[in-house]
mmCIF file of C-alpha atoms in Angstrom:
data_model
loop_
_atom_site.group_PDB
_atom_site.id
_atom_site.type_symbol
_atom_site.label_atom_id
_atom_site.label_comp_id
_atom_site.label_asym_id
_atom_site.label_seq_id
_atom_site.Cartn_x
_atom_site.Cartn_y
_atom_site.Cartn_z
ATOM 1 C CA MET A 24 142.121 37.221 158.688
ATOM 2 C CA TYR A 25 140.614 33.938 157.460
ATOM 3 C CA GLN A 26 139.409 33.726 153.884
ATOM 4 C CA ARG A 27 137.941 31.196 151.472
ATOM 5 C CA THR A 28 137.804 31.348 147.693
ATOM 6 C CA ILE A 29 134.827 29.472 146.339
ATOM 7 C CA GLY A 30 132.715 29.839 143.234
ATOM 8 C CA ARG A 31 132.814 32.540 140.612
ATOM 9 C CA TRP A 32 131.180 35.932 140.231
ATOM 10 C CA VAL A 33 131.027 38.921 137.910
ATOM 11 C CA ASN A 34 133.279 41.562 139.442
ATOM 12 C CA GLY A 35 132.791 45.338 139.267
ATOM 13 C CA ARG A 36 134.691 45.479 135.955
ATOM 14 C CA GLY A 37 132.301 42.949 134.373
ATOM 15 C CA ALA A 38 134.788 40.073 134.331
ATOM 16 C CA ILE A 39 134.057 36.626 135.702
ATOM 17 C CA GLU A 40 136.572 35.564 138.330
ATOM 18 C CA ALA A 41 136.937 33.402 141.424
ATOM 19 C CA LYS A 42 135.174 34.872 144.456
ATOM 20 C CA LYS A 43 137.153 35.380 147.657
ATOM 21 C CA PHE A 44 135.254 35.740 150.922
ATOM 22 C CA TYR A 45 136.771 37.216 154.068
ATOM 23 C CA LEU A 46 135.636 35.255 157.114
ATOM 24 C CA GLY A 47 136.950 37.324 160.014
ATOM 25 C CA ARG A 48 139.608 36.605 162.644
ATOM 26 C CA ASP A 49 137.816 34.042 164.808
ATOM 27 C CA GLU A 50 138.860 30.523 163.734
ATOM 28 C CA GLN A 51 135.722 28.755 164.954
ATOM 29 C CA GLN A 52 133.430 31.266 163.251
ATOM 30 C CA ALA A 53 135.515 31.015 160.069
ATOM 31 C CA ARG A 54 135.188 27.206 160.059
ATOM 32 C CA PHE A 55 131.423 27.533 160.425
ATOM 33 C CA ALA A 56 131.341 30.111 157.610
ATOM 34 C CA VAL A 57 133.292 27.759 155.339
ATOM 35 C CA VAL A 58 130.757 24.984 155.940
ATOM 36 C CA LEU A 59 127.908 27.388 155.123
ATOM 37 C CA LEU A 60 129.663 28.673 151.988
ATOM 38 C CA GLU A 61 130.385 25.171 150.717
ATOM 39 C CA LYS A 62 126.798 24.050 151.270
ATOM 40 C CA LEU A 63 125.501 27.242 149.670
ATOM 41 C CA TRP A 64 127.786 26.808 146.664
ATOM 42 C CA ALA A 65 126.380 23.280 146.240
ATOM 43 C CA ASP A 66 122.898 24.881 146.271
ATOM 44 C CA VAL A 67 124.036 27.353 143.585
ATOM 45 C CA GLU A 68 125.410 24.591 141.386
ATOM 46 C CA ALA A 69 122.236 22.532 141.738
ATOM 47 C CA SER A 70 119.913 25.449 140.994
ATOM 48 C CA TRP A 71 122.102 26.645 138.123
ATOM 49 C CA GLU A 72 121.912 23.226 136.504
ATOM 50 C CA LEU A 73 118.187 22.995 137.124
ATOM 51 C CA PHE A 74 117.298 26.487 135.934
ATOM 52 C CA GLU A 75 120.239 27.152 133.606
ATOM 53 C CA GLY A 76 121.213 30.451 135.179
ATOM 54 C CA TRP A 77 117.799 31.657 136.404
ATOM 55 C CA GLY A 78 119.557 34.131 138.659
ATOM 56 C CA GLU A 79 120.807 36.091 135.694
ATOM 57 C CA ARG A 80 117.341 36.465 134.223
ATOM 58 C CA LEU A 81 115.897 37.232 137.657
ATOM 59 C CA ASN A 82 118.394 40.058 138.150
ATOM 60 C CA ASP A 83 118.497 41.405 134.595
ATOM 61 C CA ILE A 84 122.242 40.804 134.558
ATOM 62 C CA PRO A 85 123.737 40.745 131.060
ATOM 63 C CA ASP A 86 124.285 37.268 129.663
ATOM 64 C CA TYR A 87 128.005 36.539 129.821
ATOM 65 C CA HIS A 88 127.656 33.475 127.564
ATOM 66 C CA ASP A 89 129.262 31.303 130.204
ATOM 67 C CA PRO A 90 127.176 28.287 131.201
ATOM 68 C CA ARG A 91 129.095 27.613 134.409
ATOM 69 C CA PRO A 92 127.449 28.473 137.720
ATOM 70 C CA ARG A 93 128.377 31.644 139.580
ATOM 71 C CA TRP A 94 127.269 33.814 142.448
ATOM 72 C CA THR A 95 124.754 36.361 141.201
ATOM 73 C CA ALA A 96 124.361 39.869 142.578
ATOM 74 C CA GLY A 97 121.085 40.398 144.356
ATOM 75 C CA THR A 98 120.464 36.709 144.998
ATOM 76 C CA SER A 99 123.068 34.072 145.796
ATOM 77 C CA LEU A 100 125.831 36.612 146.415
ATOM 78 C CA VAL A 101 123.748 38.272 149.151
ATOM 79 C CA LEU A 102 123.290 34.847 150.742
ATOM 80 C CA ALA A 103 127.014 34.096 150.387
ATOM 81 C CA GLU A 104 128.014 37.347 152.053
ATOM 82 C CA ALA A 105 125.779 36.453 155.009
ATOM 83 C CA ALA A 106 127.306 32.959 155.127
ATOM 84 C CA ALA A 107 130.822 34.447 155.126
ATOM 85 C CA LYS A 108 129.849 36.299 158.307
ATOM 86 C CA GLY A 109 128.586 33.057 159.842
ATOM 87 C CA GLN A 110 124.958 34.146 159.520
ATOM 88 C CA THR A 111 122.204 31.719 158.603
ATOM 89 C CA ARG A 112 119.761 34.410 157.402
ATOM 90 C CA ALA A 113 119.896 37.158 154.797
ATOM 91 C CA THR A 114 117.391 39.965 154.283
ATOM 92 C CA PHE A 115 115.948 40.900 150.896
ATOM 93 C CA GLY A 116 113.954 44.057 150.385
ATOM 94 C CA ARG A 117 111.358 44.596 147.743
ATOM 95 C CA ARG A 118 112.751 45.803 144.417
ATOM 96 C CA ARG A 119 111.547 49.037 142.872
ATOM 97 C CA GLY A 120 108.298 48.362 141.017
ATOM 98 C CA GLU A 121 108.129 44.749 142.209
ATOM 99 C CA SER A 122 104.542 43.549 142.590
ATOM 100 C CA ASP A 123 103.365 41.664 145.661
ATOM 101 C CA ASP A 124 103.172 38.420 143.699
ATOM 102 C CA ASP A 125 106.643 38.858 142.199
ATOM 103 C CA TYR A 126 108.132 39.639 145.615
ATOM 104 C CA LEU A 127 106.502 36.577 147.152
ATOM 105 C CA ARG A 128 107.597 34.402 144.221
ATOM 106 C CA ARG A 129 111.193 35.648 144.497
ATOM 107 C CA MET A 130 111.309 34.984 148.233
ATOM 108 C CA ILE A 131 109.886 31.488 147.765
ATOM 109 C CA LEU A 132 112.379 30.724 144.992
ATOM 110 C CA LEU A 133 115.258 31.910 147.157
ATOM 111 C CA ARG A 134 114.112 29.735 150.057
ATOM 112 C CA GLN A 135 113.525 26.687 147.876
ATOM 113 C CA ASN A 136 116.724 26.881 145.861
ATOM 114 C CA PHE A 137 119.116 28.043 148.570
ATOM 115 C CA PRO A 138 117.966 26.311 151.771
ATOM 116 C CA THR A 139 121.363 26.674 153.475
ATOM 117 C CA ILE A 140 120.714 30.347 154.263
ATOM 118 C CA THR A 141 117.168 31.503 155.029
ATOM 119 C CA ALA A 142 116.029 34.368 152.820
ATOM 120 C CA MET A 143 114.120 36.845 154.987
ATOM 121 C CA ALA A 144 111.786 39.555 153.755
ATOM 122 C CA GLY A 145 112.905 43.083 154.514
ATOM 123 C CA ASP A 146 109.326 44.032 155.293
ATOM 124 C CA GLU A 147 107.978 41.276 157.545
ATOM 125 C CA GLN A 148 104.482 42.793 157.669
ATOM 126 C CA THR A 149 104.171 42.654 153.879
ATOM 127 C CA TRP A 150 105.729 39.195 153.837
ATOM 128 C CA GLN A 151 103.207 37.942 156.389
ATOM 129 C CA ALA A 152 100.304 39.441 154.439
ATOM 130 C CA LEU A 153 101.539 37.808 151.235
ATOM 131 C CA ALA A 154 102.073 34.478 152.977
ATOM 132 C CA ASP A 155 98.572 34.639 154.487
ATOM 133 C CA ARG A 156 97.115 35.311 151.054
ATOM 134 C CA GLN A 157 98.960 32.320 149.585
ATOM 135 C CA LEU A 158 97.823 30.133 152.475
ATOM 136 C CA ALA A 159 94.210 31.163 151.852
ATOM 137 C CA ALA A 160 94.598 30.284 148.161
ATOM 138 C CA ALA A 161 96.032 26.877 149.117
ATOM 139 C CA GLU A 162 93.090 26.296 151.468
ATOM 140 C CA ARG A 163 90.645 27.102 148.649
ATOM 141 C CA LEU A 164 92.437 24.647 146.365
ATOM 142 C CA SER A 165 92.435 22.002 149.087
ATOM 143 C CA GLU A 166 88.686 22.469 149.534
ATOM 144 C CA ARG A 167 88.166 21.987 145.792
ATOM 145 C CA VAL A 168 90.125 18.720 145.956
ATOM 146 C CA ARG A 169 88.027 17.525 148.912
ATOM 147 C CA TYR A 170 84.840 18.436 147.022
ATOM 148 C CA THR A 171 85.994 16.595 143.889
ATOM 149 C CA THR A 172 86.909 13.530 145.939
ATOM 150 C CA ARG A 173 83.461 13.544 147.566
ATOM 151 C CA MET A 174 81.785 13.889 144.172
ATOM 152 C CA PHE A 175 83.788 11.308 142.266
ATOM 153 C CA GLY A 176 85.218 9.050 144.941
ATOM 154 C CA ASP A 177 88.731 7.875 145.528
ATOM 155 C CA VAL A 178 90.773 8.606 142.408
ATOM 156 C CA GLU A 179 93.051 5.641 143.160
ATOM 157 C CA HIS A 180 90.258 3.245 142.186
ATOM 158 C CA ASP A 181 88.548 2.854 138.856
ATOM 159 C CA LEU A 182 84.870 1.965 138.431
ATOM 160 C CA THR A 183 85.481 -1.706 139.321
ATOM 161 C CA GLY A 184 87.053 -0.709 142.626
ATOM 162 C CA GLN A 185 90.443 -2.117 141.574
ATOM 163 C CA ARG A 186 93.788 -0.413 141.660
ATOM 164 C CA LEU A 187 96.025 -0.685 138.606
ATOM 165 C CA TYR A 188 98.289 -3.295 140.157
ATOM 166 C CA ASP A 189 95.198 -5.400 141.017
ATOM 167 C CA ALA A 190 94.186 -5.311 137.355
ATOM 168 C CA ILE A 191 97.694 -6.266 136.221
ATOM 169 C CA ASP A 192 97.762 -9.199 138.658
ATOM 170 C CA ALA A 193 94.334 -10.322 137.420
ATOM 171 C CA TYR A 194 95.532 -10.169 133.802
ATOM 172 C CA ALA A 195 98.635 -12.203 134.668
ATOM 173 C CA ASP A 196 96.461 -14.879 136.361
ATOM 174 C CA TRP A 197 94.128 -14.958 133.363
ATOM 175 C CA ALA A 198 97.035 -15.294 130.898
ATOM 176 C CA GLN A 199 98.531 -18.197 132.872
ATOM 177 C CA GLU A 200 95.186 -19.998 133.012
ATOM 178 C CA ARG A 201 94.711 -19.588 129.268
ATOM 179 C CA ASN A 202 98.226 -20.866 128.416
ATOM 180 C CA PRO A 203 99.428 -22.933 131.372
ATOM 181 C CA LYS A 204 102.151 -24.554 129.268
ATOM 182 C CA GLU A 205 103.805 -21.204 128.526
ATOM 183 C CA GLY A 206 102.885 -19.501 131.797
ATOM 184 C CA GLY A 207 100.849 -16.942 129.835
ATOM 185 C CA ARG A 208 103.903 -15.547 128.071
ATOM 186 C CA GLN A 209 102.442 -15.964 124.565
ATOM 187 C CA ASP A 210 99.431 -13.745 125.288
ATOM 188 C CA ALA A 211 101.428 -11.162 127.189
ATOM 189 C CA ALA A 212 104.042 -10.907 124.410
ATOM 190 C CA HIS A 213 101.380 -10.345 121.726
ATOM 191 C CA GLY A 214 99.064 -8.216 123.877
ATOM 192 C CA ARG A 215 96.121 -10.601 123.375
ATOM 193 C CA ALA A 216 93.158 -10.421 125.672
#
C-alpha cells in the first residue's frame, strides 16, 4: 500500500498532526495521486496565507490558535481525499440551511482557491440554475458598463483626448524647453508648471 504524509489536519481527538494519505496499491496511480496532493497542498498554503485560515471560519471549526496552514474538514480535506484516490474532481453537497447564494459562493471559492481538484456541486441542477443567475447578473453589469461608455466616452482618455502618459511626455517636453540647460530637471524637482 502506497502512502504519502503531507500537510497537517485536526484529527478526531482535536489534535493537530501530520496527515497521512493512503494511495492504493497501483504504483502509477499512487505517483499521480502524489502529484495532485502536492499541488493541492501548495493551493492550501497559498489560500491560507491569503485568507489567514478562511477554511476554519467557513466550516465553523474551533480556532486552534495555530497560524500554520492545514487541511480543513469539509473543504480542502475533501479535495485531498479525492486527490489521494487519483481523482481530479470532488463533490460538495449543500449544507443544512445554506442559502443559494452561500452555496454558490462556497463553490466558487473552492474552485478559485483550489484549482488542482475541481469542486463539483452535489446537485448539478441547482448549481446550473445558480450559475445561470450569476451569468445573467454579469450580463446586466456588462450592459451598464457599455451604456456608461456610450454616455461618457472612452474612460482611458480625459477631456483633451490624451492618455496620462501623453500628458507626462508633454510636460517633460515643456520642462526641457523652459530650462534647456538643466534638461527641465529644476522644474520637475520643484513641481513648477
